[in-house]
Short mmCIF file of C-alpha atoms and ligand atoms in Angstrom, two decimals:
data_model
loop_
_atom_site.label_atom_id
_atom_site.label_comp_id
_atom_site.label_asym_id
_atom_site.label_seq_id
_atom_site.Cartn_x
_atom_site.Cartn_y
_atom_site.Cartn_z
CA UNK S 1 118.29 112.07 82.43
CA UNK S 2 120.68 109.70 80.63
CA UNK S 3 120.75 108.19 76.94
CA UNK S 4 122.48 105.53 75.53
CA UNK S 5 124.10 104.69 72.68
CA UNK S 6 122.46 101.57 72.28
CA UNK S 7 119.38 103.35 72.02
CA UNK S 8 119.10 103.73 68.41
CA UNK S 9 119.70 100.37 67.67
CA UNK S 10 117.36 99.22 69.88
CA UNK S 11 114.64 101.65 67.96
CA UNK S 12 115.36 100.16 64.83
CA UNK S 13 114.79 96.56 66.22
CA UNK S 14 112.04 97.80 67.69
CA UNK S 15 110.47 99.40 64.27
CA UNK S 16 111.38 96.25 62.58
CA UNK S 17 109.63 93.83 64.86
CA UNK S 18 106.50 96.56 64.91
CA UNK S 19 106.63 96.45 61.02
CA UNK S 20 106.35 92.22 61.59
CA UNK S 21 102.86 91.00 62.43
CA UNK S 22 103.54 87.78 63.73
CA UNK S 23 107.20 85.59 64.61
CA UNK S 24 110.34 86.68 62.72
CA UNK S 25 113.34 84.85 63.00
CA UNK S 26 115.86 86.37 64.58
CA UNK S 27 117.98 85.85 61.87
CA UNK S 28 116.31 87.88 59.62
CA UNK S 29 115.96 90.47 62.29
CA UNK S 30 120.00 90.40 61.99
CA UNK S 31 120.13 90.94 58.46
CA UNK S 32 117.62 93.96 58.42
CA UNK S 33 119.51 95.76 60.75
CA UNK S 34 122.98 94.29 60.00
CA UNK S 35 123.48 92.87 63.54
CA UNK S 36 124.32 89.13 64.64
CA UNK S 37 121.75 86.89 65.93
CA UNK S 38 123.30 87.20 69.44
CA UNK S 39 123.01 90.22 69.47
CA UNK S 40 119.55 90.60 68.50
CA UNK S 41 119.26 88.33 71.67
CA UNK S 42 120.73 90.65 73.76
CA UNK S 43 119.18 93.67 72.25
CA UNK S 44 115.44 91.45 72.65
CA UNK S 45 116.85 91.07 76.27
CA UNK S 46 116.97 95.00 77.22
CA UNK S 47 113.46 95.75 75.27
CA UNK S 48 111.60 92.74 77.87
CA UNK S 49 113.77 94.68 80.06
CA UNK S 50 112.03 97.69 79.97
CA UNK S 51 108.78 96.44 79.65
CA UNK S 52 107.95 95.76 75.95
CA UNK S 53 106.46 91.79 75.87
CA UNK S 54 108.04 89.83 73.35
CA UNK S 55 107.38 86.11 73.10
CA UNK S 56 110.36 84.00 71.83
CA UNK S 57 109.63 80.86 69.87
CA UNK S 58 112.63 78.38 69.29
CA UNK S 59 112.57 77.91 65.06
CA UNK S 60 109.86 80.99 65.02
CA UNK S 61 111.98 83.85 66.47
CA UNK S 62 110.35 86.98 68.06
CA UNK S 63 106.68 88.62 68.06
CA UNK S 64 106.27 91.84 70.01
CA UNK S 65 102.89 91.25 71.28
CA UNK S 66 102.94 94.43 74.12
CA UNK S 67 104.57 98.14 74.44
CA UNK S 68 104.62 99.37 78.08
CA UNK S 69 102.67 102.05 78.97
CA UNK S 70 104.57 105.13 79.25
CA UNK S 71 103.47 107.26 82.43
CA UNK S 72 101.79 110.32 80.58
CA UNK S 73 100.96 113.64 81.94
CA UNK S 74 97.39 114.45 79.73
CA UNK S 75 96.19 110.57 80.97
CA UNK S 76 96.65 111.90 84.95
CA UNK S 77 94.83 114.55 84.97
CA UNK S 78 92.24 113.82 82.75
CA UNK S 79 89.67 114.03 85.14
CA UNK S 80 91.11 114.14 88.16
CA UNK S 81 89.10 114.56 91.33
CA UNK S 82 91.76 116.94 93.23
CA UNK S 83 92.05 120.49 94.29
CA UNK S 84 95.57 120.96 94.36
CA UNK S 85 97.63 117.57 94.21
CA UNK S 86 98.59 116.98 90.57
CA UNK S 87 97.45 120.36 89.23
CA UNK S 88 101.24 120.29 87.32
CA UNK S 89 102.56 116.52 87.01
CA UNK S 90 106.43 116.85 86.24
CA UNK S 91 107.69 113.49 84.14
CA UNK S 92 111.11 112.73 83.45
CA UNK S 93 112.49 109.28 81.61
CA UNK S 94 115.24 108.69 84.59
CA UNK S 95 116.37 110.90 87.11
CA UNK S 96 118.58 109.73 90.65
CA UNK S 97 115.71 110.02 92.99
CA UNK S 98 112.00 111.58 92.71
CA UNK S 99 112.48 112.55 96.08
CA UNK S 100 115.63 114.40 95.50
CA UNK S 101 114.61 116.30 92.13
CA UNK S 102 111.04 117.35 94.20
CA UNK S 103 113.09 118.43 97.04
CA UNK S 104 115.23 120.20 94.90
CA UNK S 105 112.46 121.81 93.24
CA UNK S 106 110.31 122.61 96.60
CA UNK S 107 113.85 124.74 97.58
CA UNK S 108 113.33 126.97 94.10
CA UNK S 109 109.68 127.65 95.26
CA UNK S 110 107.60 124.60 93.66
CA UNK S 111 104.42 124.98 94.36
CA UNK S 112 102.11 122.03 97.06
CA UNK S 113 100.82 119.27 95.14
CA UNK S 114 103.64 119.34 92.39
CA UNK S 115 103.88 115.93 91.65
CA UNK S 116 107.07 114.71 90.00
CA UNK S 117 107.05 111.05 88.50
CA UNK S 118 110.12 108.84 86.84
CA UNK S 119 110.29 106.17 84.79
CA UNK S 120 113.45 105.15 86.01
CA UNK S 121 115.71 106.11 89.19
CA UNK S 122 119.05 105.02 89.19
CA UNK S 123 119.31 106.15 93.27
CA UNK S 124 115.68 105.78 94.33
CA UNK S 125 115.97 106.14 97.99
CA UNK S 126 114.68 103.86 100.62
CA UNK S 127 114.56 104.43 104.50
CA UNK S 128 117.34 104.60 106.55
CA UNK S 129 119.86 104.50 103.86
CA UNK S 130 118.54 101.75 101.83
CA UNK S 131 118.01 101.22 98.18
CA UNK S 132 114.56 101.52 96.60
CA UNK S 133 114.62 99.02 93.69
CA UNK S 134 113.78 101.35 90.71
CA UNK S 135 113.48 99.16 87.35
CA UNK S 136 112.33 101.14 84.06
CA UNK S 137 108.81 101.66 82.98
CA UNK S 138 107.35 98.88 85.28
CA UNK S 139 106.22 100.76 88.64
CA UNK S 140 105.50 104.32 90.28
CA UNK S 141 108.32 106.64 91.44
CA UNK S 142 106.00 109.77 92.64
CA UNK S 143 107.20 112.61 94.65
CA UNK S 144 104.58 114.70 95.91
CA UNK S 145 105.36 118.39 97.61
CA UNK S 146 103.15 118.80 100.72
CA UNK S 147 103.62 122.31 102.40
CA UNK S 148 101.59 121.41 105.50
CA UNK S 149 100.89 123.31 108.55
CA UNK S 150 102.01 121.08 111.11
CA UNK S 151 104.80 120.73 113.96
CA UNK S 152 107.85 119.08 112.79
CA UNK S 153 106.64 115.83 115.41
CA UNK S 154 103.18 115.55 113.78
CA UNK S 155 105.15 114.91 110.44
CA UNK S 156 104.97 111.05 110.47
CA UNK S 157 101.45 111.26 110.35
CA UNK S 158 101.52 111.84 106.56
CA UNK S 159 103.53 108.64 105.85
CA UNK S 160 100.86 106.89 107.61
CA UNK S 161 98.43 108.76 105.83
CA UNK S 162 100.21 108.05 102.31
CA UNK S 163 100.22 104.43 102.96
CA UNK S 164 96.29 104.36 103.87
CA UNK S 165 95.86 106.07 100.53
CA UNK S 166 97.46 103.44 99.09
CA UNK S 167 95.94 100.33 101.05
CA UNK S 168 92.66 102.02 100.71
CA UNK S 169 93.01 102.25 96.73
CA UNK S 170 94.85 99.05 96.92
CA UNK S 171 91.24 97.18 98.44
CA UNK S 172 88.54 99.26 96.58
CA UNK S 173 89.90 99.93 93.24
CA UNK S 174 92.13 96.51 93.02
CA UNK S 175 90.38 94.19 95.17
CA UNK S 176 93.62 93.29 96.91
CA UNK S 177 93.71 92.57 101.01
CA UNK S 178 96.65 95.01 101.99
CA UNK S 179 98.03 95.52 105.29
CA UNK S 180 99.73 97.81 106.64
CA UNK S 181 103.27 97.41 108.82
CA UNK S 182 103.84 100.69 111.10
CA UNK S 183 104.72 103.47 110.31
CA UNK S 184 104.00 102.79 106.30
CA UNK S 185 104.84 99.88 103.99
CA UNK S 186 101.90 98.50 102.35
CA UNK S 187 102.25 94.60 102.21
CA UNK S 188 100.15 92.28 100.02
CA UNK S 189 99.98 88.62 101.66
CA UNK S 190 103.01 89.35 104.01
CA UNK S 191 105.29 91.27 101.35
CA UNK S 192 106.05 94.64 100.32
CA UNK S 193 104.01 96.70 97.70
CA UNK S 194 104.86 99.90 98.61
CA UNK S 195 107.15 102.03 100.86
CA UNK S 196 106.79 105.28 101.70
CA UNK S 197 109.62 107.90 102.20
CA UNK S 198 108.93 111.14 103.44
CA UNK S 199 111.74 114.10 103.74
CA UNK S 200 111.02 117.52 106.05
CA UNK S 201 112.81 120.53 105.29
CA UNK S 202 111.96 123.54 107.78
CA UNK S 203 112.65 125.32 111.48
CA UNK S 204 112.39 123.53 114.68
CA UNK S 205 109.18 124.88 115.26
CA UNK S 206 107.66 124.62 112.08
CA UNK S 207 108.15 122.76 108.50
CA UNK S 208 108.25 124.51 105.06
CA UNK S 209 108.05 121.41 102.95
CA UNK S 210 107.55 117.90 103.17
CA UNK S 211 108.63 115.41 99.80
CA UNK S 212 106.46 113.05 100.14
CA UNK S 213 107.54 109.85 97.91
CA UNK S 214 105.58 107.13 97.23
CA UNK S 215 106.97 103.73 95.62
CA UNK S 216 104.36 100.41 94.16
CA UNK S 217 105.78 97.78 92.46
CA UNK S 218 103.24 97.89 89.76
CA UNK S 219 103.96 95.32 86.88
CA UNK S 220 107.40 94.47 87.68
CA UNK S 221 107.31 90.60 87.40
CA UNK S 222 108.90 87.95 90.81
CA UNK S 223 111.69 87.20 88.51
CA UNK S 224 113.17 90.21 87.51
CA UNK S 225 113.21 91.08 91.27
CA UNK S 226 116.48 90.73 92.89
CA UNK S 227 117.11 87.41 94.53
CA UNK S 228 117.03 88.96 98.11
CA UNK S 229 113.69 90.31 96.98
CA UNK S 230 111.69 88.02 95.80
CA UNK S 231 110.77 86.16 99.05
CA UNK S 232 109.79 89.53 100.67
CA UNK S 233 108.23 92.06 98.28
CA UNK S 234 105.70 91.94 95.39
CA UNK S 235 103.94 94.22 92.99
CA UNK S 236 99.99 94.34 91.63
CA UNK S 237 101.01 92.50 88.34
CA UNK S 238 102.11 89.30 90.40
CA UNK S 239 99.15 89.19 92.99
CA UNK S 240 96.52 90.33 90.15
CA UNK S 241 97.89 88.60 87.25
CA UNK S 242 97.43 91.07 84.20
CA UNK S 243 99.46 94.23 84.00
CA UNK S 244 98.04 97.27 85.59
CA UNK S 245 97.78 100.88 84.18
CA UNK S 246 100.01 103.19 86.21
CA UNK S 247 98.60 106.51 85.32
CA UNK S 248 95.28 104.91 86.47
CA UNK S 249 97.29 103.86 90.11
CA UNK S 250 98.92 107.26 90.23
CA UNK S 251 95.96 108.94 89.46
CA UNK S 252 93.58 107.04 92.30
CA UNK S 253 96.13 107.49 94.99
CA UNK S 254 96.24 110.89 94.26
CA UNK S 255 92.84 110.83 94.39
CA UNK S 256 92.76 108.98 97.84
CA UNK S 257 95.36 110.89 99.32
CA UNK S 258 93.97 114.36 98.91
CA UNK S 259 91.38 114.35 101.00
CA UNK S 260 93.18 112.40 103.75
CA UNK S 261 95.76 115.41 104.00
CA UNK S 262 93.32 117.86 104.36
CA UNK S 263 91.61 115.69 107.40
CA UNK S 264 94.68 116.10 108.86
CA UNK S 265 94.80 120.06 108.76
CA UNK S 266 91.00 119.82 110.00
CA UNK S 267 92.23 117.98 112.86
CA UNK S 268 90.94 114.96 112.12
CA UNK S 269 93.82 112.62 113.45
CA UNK S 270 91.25 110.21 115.52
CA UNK S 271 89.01 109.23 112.51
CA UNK S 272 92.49 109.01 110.39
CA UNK S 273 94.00 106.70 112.70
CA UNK S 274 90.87 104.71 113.12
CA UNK S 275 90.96 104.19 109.45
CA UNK S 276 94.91 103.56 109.56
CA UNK S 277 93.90 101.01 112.31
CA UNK S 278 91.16 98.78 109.97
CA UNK S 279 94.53 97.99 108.01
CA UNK S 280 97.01 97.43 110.60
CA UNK S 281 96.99 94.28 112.03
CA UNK S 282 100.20 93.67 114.08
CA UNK S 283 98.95 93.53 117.53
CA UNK S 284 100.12 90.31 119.28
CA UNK S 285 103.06 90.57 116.96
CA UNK S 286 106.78 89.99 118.16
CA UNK S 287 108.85 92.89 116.84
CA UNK S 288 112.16 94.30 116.71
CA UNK S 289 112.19 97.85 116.34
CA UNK S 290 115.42 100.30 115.83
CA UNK S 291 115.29 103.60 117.27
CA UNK S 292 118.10 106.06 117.48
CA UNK S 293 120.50 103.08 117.30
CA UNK S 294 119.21 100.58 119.88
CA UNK S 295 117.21 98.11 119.45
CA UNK S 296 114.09 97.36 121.31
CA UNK S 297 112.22 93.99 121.66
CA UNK S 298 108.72 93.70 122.29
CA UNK S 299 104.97 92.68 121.47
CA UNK S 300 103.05 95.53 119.84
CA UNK S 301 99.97 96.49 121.99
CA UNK S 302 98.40 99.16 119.09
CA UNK S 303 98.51 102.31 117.86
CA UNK S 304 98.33 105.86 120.48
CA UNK S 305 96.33 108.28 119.74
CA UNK S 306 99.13 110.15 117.52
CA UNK S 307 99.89 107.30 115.61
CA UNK S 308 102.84 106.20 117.48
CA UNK S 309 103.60 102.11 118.36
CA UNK S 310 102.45 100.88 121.50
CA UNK S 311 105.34 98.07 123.03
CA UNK S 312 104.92 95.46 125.44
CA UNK S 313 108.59 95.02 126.94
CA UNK S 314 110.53 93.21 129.46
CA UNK S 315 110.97 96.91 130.98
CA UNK S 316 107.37 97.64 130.64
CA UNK S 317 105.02 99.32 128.29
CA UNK S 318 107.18 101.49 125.85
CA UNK S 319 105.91 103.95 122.99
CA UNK S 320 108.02 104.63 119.29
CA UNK S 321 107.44 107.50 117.46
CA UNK S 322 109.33 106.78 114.72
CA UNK S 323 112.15 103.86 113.58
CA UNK S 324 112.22 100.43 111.69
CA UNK S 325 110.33 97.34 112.49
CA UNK S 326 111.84 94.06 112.14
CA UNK S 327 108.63 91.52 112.60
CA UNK S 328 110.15 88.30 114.47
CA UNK S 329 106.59 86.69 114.75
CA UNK S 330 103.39 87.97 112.84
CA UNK S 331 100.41 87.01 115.54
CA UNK S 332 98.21 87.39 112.41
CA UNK S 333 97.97 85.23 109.10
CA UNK S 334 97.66 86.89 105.70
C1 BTN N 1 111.00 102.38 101.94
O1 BTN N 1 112.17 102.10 102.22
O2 BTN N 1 110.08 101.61 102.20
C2 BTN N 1 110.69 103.70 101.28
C3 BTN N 1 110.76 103.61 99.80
C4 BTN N 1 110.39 104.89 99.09
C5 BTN N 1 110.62 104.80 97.60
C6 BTN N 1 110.10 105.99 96.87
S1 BTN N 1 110.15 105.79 95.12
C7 BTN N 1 109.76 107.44 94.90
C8 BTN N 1 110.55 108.21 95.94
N1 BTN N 1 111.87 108.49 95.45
C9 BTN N 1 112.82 107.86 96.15
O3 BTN N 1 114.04 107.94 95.93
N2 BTN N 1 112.26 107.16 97.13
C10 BTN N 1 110.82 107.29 97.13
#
């Protein structure tokens, strides 16, 4: 967790346009706290930054008309509906990566369905390497410790799982039309909501833990997105248009999720998959998919009955158990 020394200047600024109840020049807001008007800019800047709204009026100056919502343990699990996830809910203001702190935590004997939750991460992780886009106080960051018994190869199962949880709460509670892209990004009209990373620590034979982490662009706005972003991902606030409570979101896909994972340890995989399948809709599509380092080209046929992708290629039918799909042609239309 990091502070900075900016912080308690942007407090003040932040006390002085609470104490306002309408406009205030920004001018004024400079001579209260002894600061230029540029740099009450700047200062206005970092607070829309991190979620606070604040309409800006040329000749009227600045109302604060919003605070975020801070992610807040008592407002989770205030009535949740689970056995074991979220029974302790671990909240820090910024840490490097959910997934890493969990994992970190699992090693030292944390207990399944720990949750741990961020405001920030200044290294959220992404598959295969890549960067998860981690802005302050607008979306989840959620780590969940799963200490399932499965073989290490039945492991993938609970990203798809994850992801249902999420496309599932996504429909019912939201009344979104998600799909899901094997093995598990949630996409709202064709772009990303939500990824999925999940990290197995155990024996060949058998795994100890699983971090599970779960990332939704909740109320981040298009425009704040980085530019390669915005044509490919999106979050609730921009397909809903209002903000979006995110202890409500965590709490529902917790909520979703539970009983999905212990399907799976009833042996349940068919129904699972069947209700993986009502979201998945890439069949006909032209993919590229990376696997160990080559890359295969092919139409996707379905889903097997372990969740794997089912490839038509020029060198016949073809099955991937795990990797990264590239879609070159969706057969489907959002
Ligand atoms: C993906 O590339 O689609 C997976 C993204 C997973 C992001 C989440 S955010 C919470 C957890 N902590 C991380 O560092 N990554 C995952």
């Amino acid at each position: 967790m990091t502070s900075s020394n900016k912080g308690p200047r942007l407090e003040k600024l932040l006390k002085a346009l609470r104490e306002e109840k309408g406009f205030v020049s920004g001018e004024r807001l400079g001579e209260k706290l002894g600061l230029t008007r540029a740099s009450i800019w700047k200062m206005v800047k970092k607070l829309k930054e991190k979620g606070y709204t604040i309409a800006s009026k040329p000749k009227m100056g600045y109302a604060l008309l919003r605070e975020p919502e801070a992610l807040n343990e008592l407002a989770i699990r205030e009535g949740l509906s689970c056995t074991f996830f979220g029974k302790k809910v671990h909240i820090a203001q910024e840490v490097n990566s959910t997934n890493t702190w969990a994992f970190e935590e699992a090693l030292k004997g944390a207990e399944e369905g720990e949750v741990f939750l961020a405001e920030a991460q200044t290294h959220g992780k992404g598959r295969l390497g890549r960067v998860w886009f981690s802005p302050p106080h607008r979306n989840i960051y959620m780590s969940l410790i799963l200490r399932p018994k499965l073989p290490p190869r039945k492991v993938p199962l609970l990203g798809l799982l994850a992801s249902l949880a999420v496309a599932e709460v996504l429909k019912h509670s939201y009344g979104l039309n998600p799909f899901l892209k094997w093995p598990n990004d949630v996409l709202v009209k064709g772009k990303k909501i939500c990824g999925i990373l999940a990290e197995a620590y155990g024996e060949a034979e058998m795994t100890s833990f699983v971090v599970l982490g779960i990332g939704i662009n909740v109320n981040v706005k298009r425009m704040d997105l980085p530019a390669e972003l915005q044509e490919i991902a999106t979050s609730l606030a921009e397909e809903l248009g209002h903000e979006v409570s995110r202890n409500e979101l965590v709490k529902k896909v917790l909520e979703a999720f539970e009983p999905l994972y212990l399907d799976l340890g009833l042996g349940k995989e068919k129904e699972l998959l069947d209700r993986y399948k009502a979201y998945f809709h890439m069949e006909g599509s032209e993919v590229l998919v990376e696997e160990f380092g080559h890359v295969i080209e092919g139409v996707v046929e379905g889903l097997d009955e372990e969740g794997a992708l089912i490839l038509r290629t020029l060198q016949g039918p073809k099955k991937v158990f795990a990797g990264d799909v590239r879609v070159k042609k969706w057969a489907n239309s959002w």
